[in-house]
Amino acid sequence: MFDSLVRFVREQYGTQDFIPLHAPVFAGNEQKYLADTIVSTFVSSVGAFVDRFEHDMQAYTGSARAVATVNGTAALHVALLLAGVKPGELVITQSLTFVATCNAITYCGAQPVFVDVDRETLGLSPVALEAWLEQEAVIDADGVCRLRSDGRVVRACLPMHTFGHPVALDELMSVCSQWGLALVEDAAESLGSTYKGRHTGTFGLIGTLSFNGNKVITTGGGGMLLTNAELGARAKHLTTTAKQPHPFEFVHDEVGFNYRLPNLNAALGCAQLEQLDGFLAAKRELALNYQQELLASDLQFVVEPHECRSNYWLNAVICQDRGHRDALLEATNGAGVMTRPIWALMNRLPAFKECLKGDLSNAEWLEARVVNLPSSVPSRQAS
Ligand SMILES: *Cc1c(COP(=O)(O)O)cnc(C)c1O
């Protein structure tokens, strides 16, 4: 039943071997830059590649400031702290996301609230967000958004650009500003994706990226905050043990974090970023090929939202129903072509099952149907 899909994927990658979901491609200056760090002995918390990686990423995304971190989860943690999230408060996010989004909220002592996603973007729905706020929240005399039921503060909203497809940012920004919510974007999956011509992660107060091994580009492990100059300076301070500059004294003016990205990892990032445009072009071509191949099938290929350009990090299809989904997963994985279902909804996990939530019909509908297809940059196109 899925023989032609398996054959098609094998053609894209030109191999009869196992095909992973997303493997990194190292076809540029990776070895050279890594060797440079070793020769210089600056492999750790000090080194020129960290500054260069941050500057290159500022230039690439158009963000006023970029601050590198040890991983994307750490970037999210610090982003939420800088957005003012405090213990006992609430952060609205989508239940259809990777667990790191909710873990970062929990690290702040706050709790996630789950609101539905749109079927078109796979990300947080501005309509569902507004409906939940109107039913459950009020704005107090100080302009702070609070739960009607027990007065808890709703501090921030954390949408995620699923598989690289941008959420409806204009509409979300408008609801957030009306309700006094800080907007933080989890752009871990959307490096290279734009909304109305501007890079994702640069619309909210802060946006965060991830350079984990399975993302569009990798530093082994790594992440980044994108924000304004002032919050960027705060982020740098907080992620580097809150040490005040001094020629020799150790002065740490608050409890900080050791979240900085080692120079070794930043070197890999600089080499990867040089190839990003080529990766994106190859991924777009692959996505287009999938789209055409599946046109006449009963699998619906997920395309970039209107007025957006997606990085097509992970290609996705929507199956007819759960049985169809299971058959696809069994046939492809059994044939050595790796496919995966979308994440289980966060409100089903033990850590988050007591959290507040709105109607999640679209998230549940997608949870039963979405499958990711192999999405690595085909290596014959990489160089
Ligand atoms: C990858 C990812 C992160 C961050 O992951 P790290 O492995 O900590 O870099 C956060 N949110 C989402 C949605 C992700 O996909």
mmCIF file of C-alpha atoms and ligand atoms in Angstrom:
data_model
loop_
_atom_site.group_PDB
_atom_site.id
_atom_site.type_symbol
_atom_site.label_atom_id
_atom_site.label_comp_id
_atom_site.label_asym_id
_atom_site.label_seq_id
_atom_site.Cartn_x
_atom_site.Cartn_y
_atom_site.Cartn_z
ATOM 1 C CA MET A 1 0.000 0.000 0.000
ATOM 2 C CA PHE A 2 2.893 2.343 0.756
ATOM 3 C CA ASP A 3 5.368 0.684 -1.634
ATOM 4 C CA SER A 4 5.410 3.630 -4.012
ATOM 5 C CA LEU A 5 6.104 6.074 -1.148
ATOM 6 C CA VAL A 6 9.017 3.921 0.059
ATOM 7 C CA ARG A 7 10.348 3.741 -3.504
ATOM 8 C CA PHE A 8 9.973 7.503 -3.884
ATOM 9 C CA VAL A 9 11.883 8.257 -0.646
ATOM 10 C CA ARG A 10 14.682 5.876 -1.701
ATOM 11 C CA GLU A 11 14.946 7.718 -5.030
ATOM 12 C CA GLN A 12 15.291 11.077 -3.238
ATOM 13 C CA TYR A 13 18.233 9.811 -1.193
ATOM 14 C CA GLY A 14 19.673 7.474 -3.827
ATOM 15 C CA THR A 15 20.212 4.583 -1.415
ATOM 16 C CA GLN A 16 18.881 1.141 -0.480
ATOM 17 C CA ASP A 17 20.255 1.543 3.088
ATOM 18 C CA PHE A 18 18.304 2.642 6.173
ATOM 19 C CA ILE A 19 16.994 6.196 5.771
ATOM 20 C CA PRO A 20 16.800 8.232 9.012
ATOM 21 C CA LEU A 21 14.229 10.945 9.737
ATOM 22 C CA HIS A 22 16.781 13.757 9.912
ATOM 23 C CA ALA A 23 20.558 13.383 9.805
ATOM 24 C CA PRO A 24 23.048 16.288 9.857
ATOM 25 C CA VAL A 25 25.195 17.097 6.819
ATOM 26 C CA PHE A 26 28.782 18.264 7.358
ATOM 27 C CA ALA A 27 29.974 19.406 3.950
ATOM 28 C CA GLY A 28 31.714 22.702 4.710
ATOM 29 C CA ASN A 29 34.316 24.104 7.089
ATOM 30 C CA GLU A 30 33.350 21.965 10.108
ATOM 31 C CA GLN A 31 36.641 20.065 10.406
ATOM 32 C CA LYS A 32 38.743 23.176 9.793
ATOM 33 C CA TYR A 33 36.969 25.320 12.419
ATOM 34 C CA LEU A 34 36.941 22.505 14.994
ATOM 35 C CA ALA A 35 40.673 21.972 14.443
ATOM 36 C CA ASP A 36 41.194 25.728 14.921
ATOM 37 C CA THR A 37 39.651 25.569 18.404
ATOM 38 C CA ILE A 38 41.878 22.655 19.381
ATOM 39 C CA VAL A 39 45.059 24.260 18.060
ATOM 40 C CA SER A 40 44.171 27.487 19.897
ATOM 41 C CA THR A 41 43.230 25.493 23.069
ATOM 42 C CA PHE A 42 40.071 27.650 23.337
ATOM 43 C CA VAL A 43 37.519 24.843 23.285
ATOM 44 C CA SER A 44 35.402 25.868 26.251
ATOM 45 C CA SER A 45 33.687 28.948 27.637
ATOM 46 C CA VAL A 46 35.925 31.569 26.020
ATOM 47 C CA GLY A 47 36.683 31.856 22.323
ATOM 48 C CA ALA A 48 36.147 33.793 19.126
ATOM 49 C CA PHE A 49 33.663 31.371 17.538
ATOM 50 C CA VAL A 50 30.974 32.116 20.151
ATOM 51 C CA ASP A 51 31.050 35.860 19.312
ATOM 52 C CA ARG A 52 31.163 35.107 15.610
ATOM 53 C CA PHE A 53 28.270 32.652 15.787
ATOM 54 C CA GLU A 54 26.151 35.221 17.643
ATOM 55 C CA HIS A 55 27.005 37.988 15.164
ATOM 56 C CA ASP A 56 26.407 35.762 12.140
ATOM 57 C CA MET A 57 23.041 34.712 13.569
ATOM 58 C CA GLN A 58 22.077 38.339 14.253
ATOM 59 C CA ALA A 59 22.839 39.159 10.635
ATOM 60 C CA TYR A 60 20.969 36.114 9.377
ATOM 61 C CA THR A 61 17.780 36.586 11.426
ATOM 62 C CA GLY A 62 17.766 40.387 11.594
ATOM 63 C CA SER A 63 17.559 40.200 15.382
ATOM 64 C CA ALA A 64 19.072 43.103 17.370
ATOM 65 C CA ARG A 65 20.881 40.635 19.622
ATOM 66 C CA ALA A 66 21.580 36.903 19.625
ATOM 67 C CA VAL A 67 22.891 35.086 22.715
ATOM 68 C CA ALA A 68 24.171 31.509 22.350
ATOM 69 C CA THR A 69 23.322 28.885 24.978
ATOM 70 C CA VAL A 70 24.208 25.289 25.729
ATOM 71 C CA ASN A 71 20.903 24.038 24.287
ATOM 72 C CA GLY A 72 17.481 25.216 23.177
ATOM 73 C CA THR A 73 15.779 24.267 26.438
ATOM 74 C CA ALA A 74 18.195 26.483 28.401
ATOM 75 C CA ALA A 75 17.489 29.344 25.986
ATOM 76 C CA LEU A 76 13.748 28.898 26.591
ATOM 77 C CA HIS A 77 14.247 28.792 30.361
ATOM 78 C CA VAL A 78 16.139 32.098 30.388
ATOM 79 C CA ALA A 79 13.726 33.649 27.851
ATOM 80 C CA LEU A 80 10.780 32.943 30.166
ATOM 81 C CA LEU A 81 12.641 34.315 33.209
ATOM 82 C CA LEU A 82 13.420 37.512 31.274
ATOM 83 C CA ALA A 83 9.773 37.735 30.201
ATOM 84 C CA GLY A 84 9.003 37.996 33.925
ATOM 85 C CA VAL A 85 7.600 34.493 34.535
ATOM 86 C CA LYS A 86 7.637 33.794 38.278
ATOM 87 C CA PRO A 87 6.762 30.803 40.491
ATOM 88 C CA GLY A 88 3.039 30.154 40.724
ATOM 89 C CA GLU A 89 2.263 31.917 37.441
ATOM 90 C CA LEU A 90 0.804 30.524 34.205
ATOM 91 C CA VAL A 91 2.163 30.436 30.651
ATOM 92 C CA ILE A 92 -0.178 29.654 27.751
ATOM 93 C CA THR A 93 1.207 27.264 25.154
ATOM 94 C CA GLN A 94 0.097 24.525 22.762
ATOM 95 C CA SER A 95 -0.379 20.898 23.831
ATOM 96 C CA LEU A 96 0.958 19.820 20.431
ATOM 97 C CA THR A 97 4.674 20.456 20.963
ATOM 98 C CA PHE A 98 7.936 18.838 22.014
ATOM 99 C CA VAL A 99 8.232 18.380 25.792
ATOM 100 C CA ALA A 100 11.064 20.961 26.117
ATOM 101 C CA THR A 101 8.533 23.803 25.703
ATOM 102 C CA CYS A 102 6.665 22.706 28.832
ATOM 103 C CA ASN A 103 9.768 21.680 30.760
ATOM 104 C CA ALA A 104 11.154 25.224 30.442
ATOM 105 C CA ILE A 105 7.908 26.667 31.847
ATOM 106 C CA THR A 106 8.161 24.272 34.786
ATOM 107 C CA TYR A 107 11.814 25.239 35.487
ATOM 108 C CA CYS A 108 10.492 28.759 36.263
ATOM 109 C CA GLY A 109 8.110 27.335 38.864
ATOM 110 C CA ALA A 110 5.235 28.199 36.546
ATOM 111 C CA GLN A 111 2.646 25.943 34.898
ATOM 112 C CA PRO A 112 1.607 25.571 31.281
ATOM 113 C CA VAL A 113 -1.984 26.165 30.140
ATOM 114 C CA PHE A 114 -2.851 24.255 26.969
ATOM 115 C CA VAL A 115 -4.779 25.967 24.203
ATOM 116 C CA ASP A 116 -5.685 24.464 20.810
ATOM 117 C CA VAL A 117 -3.703 24.702 17.555
ATOM 118 C CA ASP A 118 -4.783 25.563 14.008
ATOM 119 C CA ARG A 119 -4.948 22.746 11.473
ATOM 120 C CA GLU A 120 -3.287 24.952 8.862
ATOM 121 C CA THR A 121 -0.197 26.023 10.830
ATOM 122 C CA LEU A 122 -0.089 23.129 13.377
ATOM 123 C CA GLY A 123 0.698 25.928 15.882
ATOM 124 C CA LEU A 124 -1.132 27.926 18.562
ATOM 125 C CA SER A 125 -4.517 29.213 17.387
ATOM 126 C CA PRO A 126 -5.151 32.943 18.020
ATOM 127 C CA VAL A 127 -8.899 32.248 17.977
ATOM 128 C CA ALA A 128 -8.605 29.520 20.613
ATOM 129 C CA LEU A 129 -6.262 31.748 22.654
ATOM 130 C CA GLU A 130 -8.718 34.641 22.654
ATOM 131 C CA ALA A 131 -11.676 32.371 23.431
ATOM 132 C CA TRP A 132 -9.869 30.831 26.406
ATOM 133 C CA LEU A 133 -8.828 34.234 27.777
ATOM 134 C CA GLU A 134 -12.341 35.658 27.412
ATOM 135 C CA GLN A 135 -13.819 32.749 29.283
ATOM 136 C CA GLU A 136 -11.191 32.221 31.987
ATOM 137 C CA ALA A 137 -9.273 35.472 32.534
ATOM 138 C CA VAL A 138 -9.684 39.143 33.418
ATOM 139 C CA ILE A 139 -7.332 42.102 33.383
ATOM 140 C CA ASP A 140 -6.947 43.594 36.864
ATOM 141 C CA ALA A 141 -6.620 47.273 37.808
ATOM 142 C CA ASP A 142 -2.837 47.103 37.258
ATOM 143 C CA GLY A 143 -3.259 45.688 33.747
ATOM 144 C CA VAL A 144 -2.187 42.194 34.822
ATOM 145 C CA CYS A 145 -3.966 39.203 33.280
ATOM 146 C CA ARG A 146 -5.383 36.918 35.987
ATOM 147 C CA LEU A 147 -7.518 33.792 36.221
ATOM 148 C CA ARG A 148 -11.122 34.573 37.158
ATOM 149 C CA SER A 149 -11.238 31.503 39.396
ATOM 150 C CA ASP A 150 -8.295 32.018 41.767
ATOM 151 C CA GLY A 151 -6.512 35.197 40.664
ATOM 152 C CA ARG A 152 -3.325 33.475 39.469
ATOM 153 C CA VAL A 153 -1.270 35.589 37.048
ATOM 154 C CA VAL A 154 -1.182 34.587 33.377
ATOM 155 C CA ARG A 155 2.198 36.049 32.433
ATOM 156 C CA ALA A 156 3.172 34.940 28.974
ATOM 157 C CA CYS A 157 2.202 33.163 25.790
ATOM 158 C CA LEU A 158 4.621 30.670 24.204
ATOM 159 C CA PRO A 159 3.656 29.523 20.692
ATOM 160 C CA MET A 160 5.856 27.049 18.798
ATOM 161 C CA HIS A 161 6.508 27.030 15.026
ATOM 162 C CA THR A 162 5.774 23.345 14.458
ATOM 163 C CA PHE A 163 8.149 21.563 12.040
ATOM 164 C CA GLY A 164 9.243 25.034 10.850
ATOM 165 C CA HIS A 165 5.770 26.278 9.805
ATOM 166 C CA PRO A 166 5.209 29.779 11.238
ATOM 167 C CA VAL A 167 2.193 30.396 13.513
ATOM 168 C CA ALA A 168 -0.259 33.255 12.856
ATOM 169 C CA LEU A 169 1.999 35.872 14.434
ATOM 170 C CA ASP A 170 0.067 39.072 13.655
ATOM 171 C CA GLU A 171 -3.093 37.702 15.246
ATOM 172 C CA LEU A 172 -1.255 36.215 18.240
ATOM 173 C CA MET A 173 0.637 39.493 18.847
ATOM 174 C CA SER A 174 -2.623 41.404 18.798
ATOM 175 C CA VAL A 175 -4.303 39.085 21.360
ATOM 176 C CA CYS A 176 -1.184 39.140 23.572
ATOM 177 C CA SER A 177 -0.946 42.928 23.606
ATOM 178 C CA GLN A 178 -4.695 43.218 24.353
ATOM 179 C CA TRP A 179 -4.343 40.902 27.350
ATOM 180 C CA GLY A 180 -0.966 42.149 28.610
ATOM 181 C CA LEU A 181 0.819 38.866 27.891
ATOM 182 C CA ALA A 182 4.526 38.683 27.046
ATOM 183 C CA LEU A 183 4.985 36.834 23.732
ATOM 184 C CA VAL A 184 7.914 34.410 23.634
ATOM 185 C CA GLU A 185 8.409 32.338 20.460
ATOM 186 C CA ASP A 186 9.719 28.792 20.604
ATOM 187 C CA ALA A 187 11.468 28.943 17.220
ATOM 188 C CA ALA A 188 13.583 25.835 17.938
ATOM 189 C CA GLU A 189 12.360 24.183 14.734
ATOM 190 C CA SER A 190 12.077 27.230 12.473
ATOM 191 C CA LEU A 191 15.557 28.579 11.726
ATOM 192 C CA GLY A 192 15.262 29.916 8.164
ATOM 193 C CA SER A 193 11.451 30.272 8.277
ATOM 194 C CA THR A 194 9.873 33.674 7.727
ATOM 195 C CA TYR A 195 6.470 35.236 8.391
ATOM 196 C CA LYS A 196 5.592 38.067 5.971
ATOM 197 C CA GLY A 197 9.264 38.324 5.081
ATOM 198 C CA ARG A 198 10.632 38.559 8.617
ATOM 199 C CA HIS A 199 12.457 35.782 10.443
ATOM 200 C CA THR A 200 10.507 33.754 13.002
ATOM 201 C CA GLY A 201 11.694 34.304 16.572
ATOM 202 C CA THR A 202 12.060 38.070 16.041
ATOM 203 C CA PHE A 203 8.379 39.031 16.549
ATOM 204 C CA GLY A 204 7.944 38.336 20.258
ATOM 205 C CA LEU A 205 9.775 39.931 23.165
ATOM 206 C CA ILE A 206 12.212 37.014 22.854
ATOM 207 C CA GLY A 207 12.542 34.051 20.483
ATOM 208 C CA THR A 208 14.650 30.927 20.965
ATOM 209 C CA LEU A 209 16.437 28.569 18.572
ATOM 210 C CA SER A 210 17.858 25.047 18.957
ATOM 211 C CA PHE A 211 20.893 23.507 17.287
ATOM 212 C CA ASN A 212 20.346 19.967 18.516
ATOM 213 C CA GLY A 213 21.631 17.190 16.232
ATOM 214 C CA ASN A 214 18.273 16.746 14.487
ATOM 215 C CA LYS A 215 17.571 20.416 13.721
ATOM 216 C CA VAL A 216 18.156 22.296 10.420
ATOM 217 C CA ILE A 217 21.727 23.090 11.472
ATOM 218 C CA THR A 218 23.518 21.628 14.476
ATOM 219 C CA THR A 219 26.225 22.528 16.977
ATOM 220 C CA GLY A 220 26.019 19.036 18.523
ATOM 221 C CA GLY A 221 23.943 20.628 21.257
ATOM 222 C CA GLY A 222 23.166 24.316 21.414
ATOM 223 C CA GLY A 223 20.585 27.046 21.418
ATOM 224 C CA MET A 224 20.152 30.783 21.105
ATOM 225 C CA LEU A 225 18.023 33.665 22.331
ATOM 226 C CA LEU A 226 16.945 36.329 19.839
ATOM 227 C CA THR A 227 15.897 39.610 21.442
ATOM 228 C CA ASN A 228 16.504 43.353 21.807
ATOM 229 C CA ALA A 229 19.791 44.907 22.981
ATOM 230 C CA GLU A 230 18.704 45.401 26.580
ATOM 231 C CA LEU A 231 17.265 41.920 27.190
ATOM 232 C CA GLY A 232 20.162 40.479 25.189
ATOM 233 C CA ALA A 233 22.642 41.978 27.641
ATOM 234 C CA ARG A 234 20.584 40.552 30.534
ATOM 235 C CA ALA A 235 20.487 37.152 28.814
ATOM 236 C CA LYS A 236 24.274 37.135 28.325
ATOM 237 C CA HIS A 237 24.793 38.020 31.986
ATOM 238 C CA LEU A 238 22.346 35.393 33.305
ATOM 239 C CA THR A 239 23.681 32.601 31.073
ATOM 240 C CA THR A 240 27.339 33.243 32.046
ATOM 241 C CA THR A 241 27.066 32.894 35.858
ATOM 242 C CA ALA A 242 26.075 36.575 36.345
ATOM 243 C CA LYS A 243 29.735 37.567 36.591
ATOM 244 C CA GLN A 244 30.574 41.245 36.447
ATOM 245 C CA PRO A 245 33.471 42.115 34.170
ATOM 246 C CA HIS A 246 36.648 42.571 36.199
ATOM 247 C CA PRO A 247 40.328 41.960 35.386
ATOM 248 C CA PHE A 248 40.736 39.423 38.218
ATOM 249 C CA GLU A 249 38.040 39.531 40.934
ATOM 250 C CA PHE A 250 35.086 37.106 41.087
ATOM 251 C CA VAL A 251 31.974 39.219 41.464
ATOM 252 C CA HIS A 252 28.660 37.510 40.701
ATOM 253 C CA ASP A 253 25.790 39.920 41.321
ATOM 254 C CA GLU A 254 22.899 37.395 41.317
ATOM 255 C CA VAL A 255 22.274 33.670 40.920
ATOM 256 C CA GLY A 256 23.162 32.996 37.304
ATOM 257 C CA PHE A 257 23.356 29.907 35.124
ATOM 258 C CA ASN A 258 26.189 28.104 33.407
ATOM 259 C CA TYR A 259 24.284 28.016 30.141
ATOM 260 C CA ARG A 260 26.941 29.356 27.754
ATOM 261 C CA LEU A 261 27.728 27.536 24.526
ATOM 262 C CA PRO A 262 31.292 26.113 24.424
ATOM 263 C CA ASN A 263 33.553 27.505 21.691
ATOM 264 C CA LEU A 264 33.918 23.976 20.260
ATOM 265 C CA ASN A 265 30.176 23.827 19.574
ATOM 266 C CA ALA A 266 30.077 27.394 18.258
ATOM 267 C CA ALA A 267 32.814 26.495 15.738
ATOM 268 C CA LEU A 268 30.565 23.761 14.355
ATOM 269 C CA GLY A 269 27.695 26.264 14.278
ATOM 270 C CA CYS A 270 29.671 28.822 12.255
ATOM 271 C CA ALA A 271 30.508 26.186 9.643
ATOM 272 C CA GLN A 272 26.909 24.949 9.532
ATOM 273 C CA LEU A 273 25.446 28.438 9.229
ATOM 274 C CA GLU A 274 27.592 29.067 6.139
ATOM 275 C CA GLN A 275 25.676 26.211 4.474
ATOM 276 C CA LEU A 276 22.188 27.085 5.727
ATOM 277 C CA ASP A 277 20.934 28.687 2.517
ATOM 278 C CA GLY A 278 22.001 25.618 0.534
ATOM 279 C CA PHE A 279 20.302 23.304 3.069
ATOM 280 C CA LEU A 280 17.108 25.346 2.864
ATOM 281 C CA ALA A 281 17.051 25.241 -0.935
ATOM 282 C CA ALA A 282 17.551 21.462 -0.909
ATOM 283 C CA LYS A 283 14.854 20.988 1.741
ATOM 284 C CA ARG A 284 12.413 23.126 -0.234
ATOM 285 C CA GLU A 285 13.061 21.047 -3.348
ATOM 286 C CA LEU A 286 12.528 17.840 -1.356
ATOM 287 C CA ALA A 287 9.262 19.195 0.093
ATOM 288 C CA LEU A 288 8.062 20.157 -3.367
ATOM 289 C CA ASN A 289 8.865 16.661 -4.617
ATOM 290 C CA TYR A 290 6.894 15.094 -1.733
ATOM 291 C CA GLN A 291 3.988 17.424 -2.410
ATOM 292 C CA GLN A 292 3.819 16.443 -6.084
ATOM 293 C CA GLU A 293 4.316 12.749 -5.384
ATOM 294 C CA LEU A 294 1.466 12.727 -2.835
ATOM 295 C CA LEU A 295 -0.947 14.896 -4.821
ATOM 296 C CA ALA A 296 -3.034 11.950 -6.007
ATOM 297 C CA SER A 297 -2.693 9.932 -2.772
ATOM 298 C CA ASP A 298 -4.851 9.781 0.362
ATOM 299 C CA LEU A 299 -2.046 11.436 2.378
ATOM 300 C CA GLN A 300 -2.325 15.209 2.727
ATOM 301 C CA PHE A 301 1.096 16.863 2.579
ATOM 302 C CA VAL A 302 1.462 19.796 5.009
ATOM 303 C CA VAL A 303 2.448 22.974 3.125
ATOM 304 C CA GLU A 304 3.733 26.311 4.413
ATOM 305 C CA PRO A 305 1.019 28.706 5.672
ATOM 306 C CA HIS A 306 -0.149 31.698 3.605
ATOM 307 C CA GLU A 307 2.395 34.596 3.448
ATOM 308 C CA CYS A 308 5.002 32.392 5.127
ATOM 309 C CA ARG A 309 8.139 30.684 3.978
ATOM 310 C CA SER A 310 8.799 27.469 5.886
ATOM 311 C CA ASN A 311 12.196 25.837 6.318
ATOM 312 C CA TYR A 312 10.408 22.457 5.912
ATOM 313 C CA TRP A 313 12.484 21.140 8.810
ATOM 314 C CA LEU A 314 10.404 17.967 9.054
ATOM 315 C CA ASN A 315 8.074 17.064 6.212
ATOM 316 C CA ALA A 316 4.679 15.968 7.468
ATOM 317 C CA VAL A 317 1.570 14.268 6.103
ATOM 318 C CA ILE A 318 -1.938 14.048 7.529
ATOM 319 C CA CYS A 319 -3.400 10.528 7.315
ATOM 320 C CA GLN A 320 -7.103 9.692 6.956
ATOM 321 C CA ASP A 321 -7.393 8.347 10.505
ATOM 322 C CA ARG A 322 -5.395 6.575 13.228
ATOM 323 C CA GLY A 323 -5.579 3.180 11.465
ATOM 324 C CA HIS A 324 -4.224 4.686 8.251
ATOM 325 C CA ARG A 325 -1.471 6.378 10.285
ATOM 326 C CA ASP A 326 -0.471 3.100 11.983
ATOM 327 C CA ALA A 327 -0.358 1.293 8.631
ATOM 328 C CA LEU A 328 1.914 4.004 7.201
ATOM 329 C CA LEU A 329 4.243 3.859 10.227
ATOM 330 C CA GLU A 330 4.475 0.053 10.101
ATOM 331 C CA ALA A 331 5.035 -0.198 6.355
ATOM 332 C CA THR A 332 7.716 2.502 6.140
ATOM 333 C CA ASN A 333 9.658 1.636 9.300
ATOM 334 C CA GLY A 334 9.459 -2.043 8.331
ATOM 335 C CA ALA A 335 11.012 -1.148 4.968
ATOM 336 C CA GLY A 336 13.943 0.748 6.561
ATOM 337 C CA VAL A 337 12.513 4.192 5.881
ATOM 338 C CA MET A 338 12.204 5.997 9.187
ATOM 339 C CA THR A 339 8.922 7.779 9.885
ATOM 340 C CA ARG A 340 7.512 8.970 13.212
ATOM 341 C CA PRO A 341 4.126 10.034 14.553
ATOM 342 C CA ILE A 342 3.733 13.571 15.885
ATOM 343 C CA TRP A 343 4.258 13.919 19.662
ATOM 344 C CA ALA A 344 1.694 12.708 22.185
ATOM 345 C CA LEU A 345 -0.159 15.765 23.486
ATOM 346 C CA MET A 346 1.518 17.370 26.509
ATOM 347 C CA ASN A 347 -1.677 17.182 28.594
ATOM 348 C CA ARG A 348 -1.400 13.363 28.458
ATOM 349 C CA LEU A 349 2.068 13.276 30.105
ATOM 350 C CA PRO A 350 2.174 12.539 33.865
ATOM 351 C CA ALA A 351 3.937 15.851 34.607
ATOM 352 C CA PHE A 352 1.305 17.969 32.854
ATOM 353 C CA LYS A 353 -1.964 16.046 33.097
ATOM 354 C CA GLU A 354 -3.344 18.260 35.880
ATOM 355 C CA CYS A 355 -2.629 21.495 33.972
ATOM 356 C CA LEU A 356 -5.408 23.823 32.851
ATOM 357 C CA LYS A 357 -6.532 23.396 29.268
ATOM 358 C CA GLY A 358 -9.054 24.667 26.769
ATOM 359 C CA ASP A 359 -10.787 22.723 24.015
ATOM 360 C CA LEU A 360 -8.096 20.724 22.177
ATOM 361 C CA SER A 361 -10.097 19.295 19.251
ATOM 362 C CA ASN A 362 -7.627 20.227 16.518
ATOM 363 C CA ALA A 363 -4.609 19.053 18.524
ATOM 364 C CA GLU A 364 -6.337 15.711 19.169
ATOM 365 C CA TRP A 365 -7.331 15.405 15.515
ATOM 366 C CA LEU A 366 -3.745 16.035 14.377
ATOM 367 C CA GLU A 367 -2.249 13.811 17.089
ATOM 368 C CA ALA A 368 -4.108 10.839 15.595
ATOM 369 C CA ARG A 369 -3.083 11.582 12.001
ATOM 370 C CA VAL A 370 0.261 13.368 11.525
ATOM 371 C CA VAL A 371 3.370 11.460 10.449
ATOM 372 C CA ASN A 372 6.823 12.896 9.706
ATOM 373 C CA LEU A 373 8.673 11.632 6.618
ATOM 374 C CA PRO A 374 12.462 11.538 6.057
ATOM 375 C CA SER A 375 13.635 15.147 5.758
ATOM 376 C CA SER A 376 17.457 15.236 5.789
ATOM 377 C CA VAL A 377 19.166 17.337 3.155
ATOM 378 C CA PRO A 378 19.882 14.763 0.404
ATOM 379 C CA SER A 379 23.681 14.634 0.495
ATOM 380 C CA ARG A 380 24.118 14.682 -3.293
ATOM 381 C CA GLN A 381 22.539 18.176 -3.154
ATOM 382 C CA ALA A 382 24.493 19.357 -0.130
ATOM 383 C CA SER A 383 27.821 20.274 -1.629
HETATM 384 C C1 LIG B 1 14.380 20.940 19.740
HETATM 385 C C2 LIG B 1 13.336 21.687 20.448
HETATM 386 C C3 LIG B 1 13.613 22.460 21.607
HETATM 387 C C4 LIG B 1 14.964 22.588 22.249
HETATM 388 O O1 LIG B 1 15.615 21.400 22.359
HETATM 389 P P1 LIG B 1 17.152 21.258 22.830
HETATM 390 O O2 LIG B 1 17.386 19.812 22.545
HETATM 391 O O3 LIG B 1 17.175 21.596 24.277
HETATM 392 O O4 LIG B 1 18.022 22.148 22.019
HETATM 393 C C5 LIG B 1 12.572 23.188 22.166
HETATM 394 N N1 LIG B 1 11.341 23.172 21.648
HETATM 395 C C6 LIG B 1 11.043 22.460 20.549
HETATM 396 C C7 LIG B 1 9.657 22.524 20.011
HETATM 397 C C8 LIG B 1 12.015 21.695 19.925
HETATM 398 O O5 LIG B 1 11.685 20.978 18.834
#
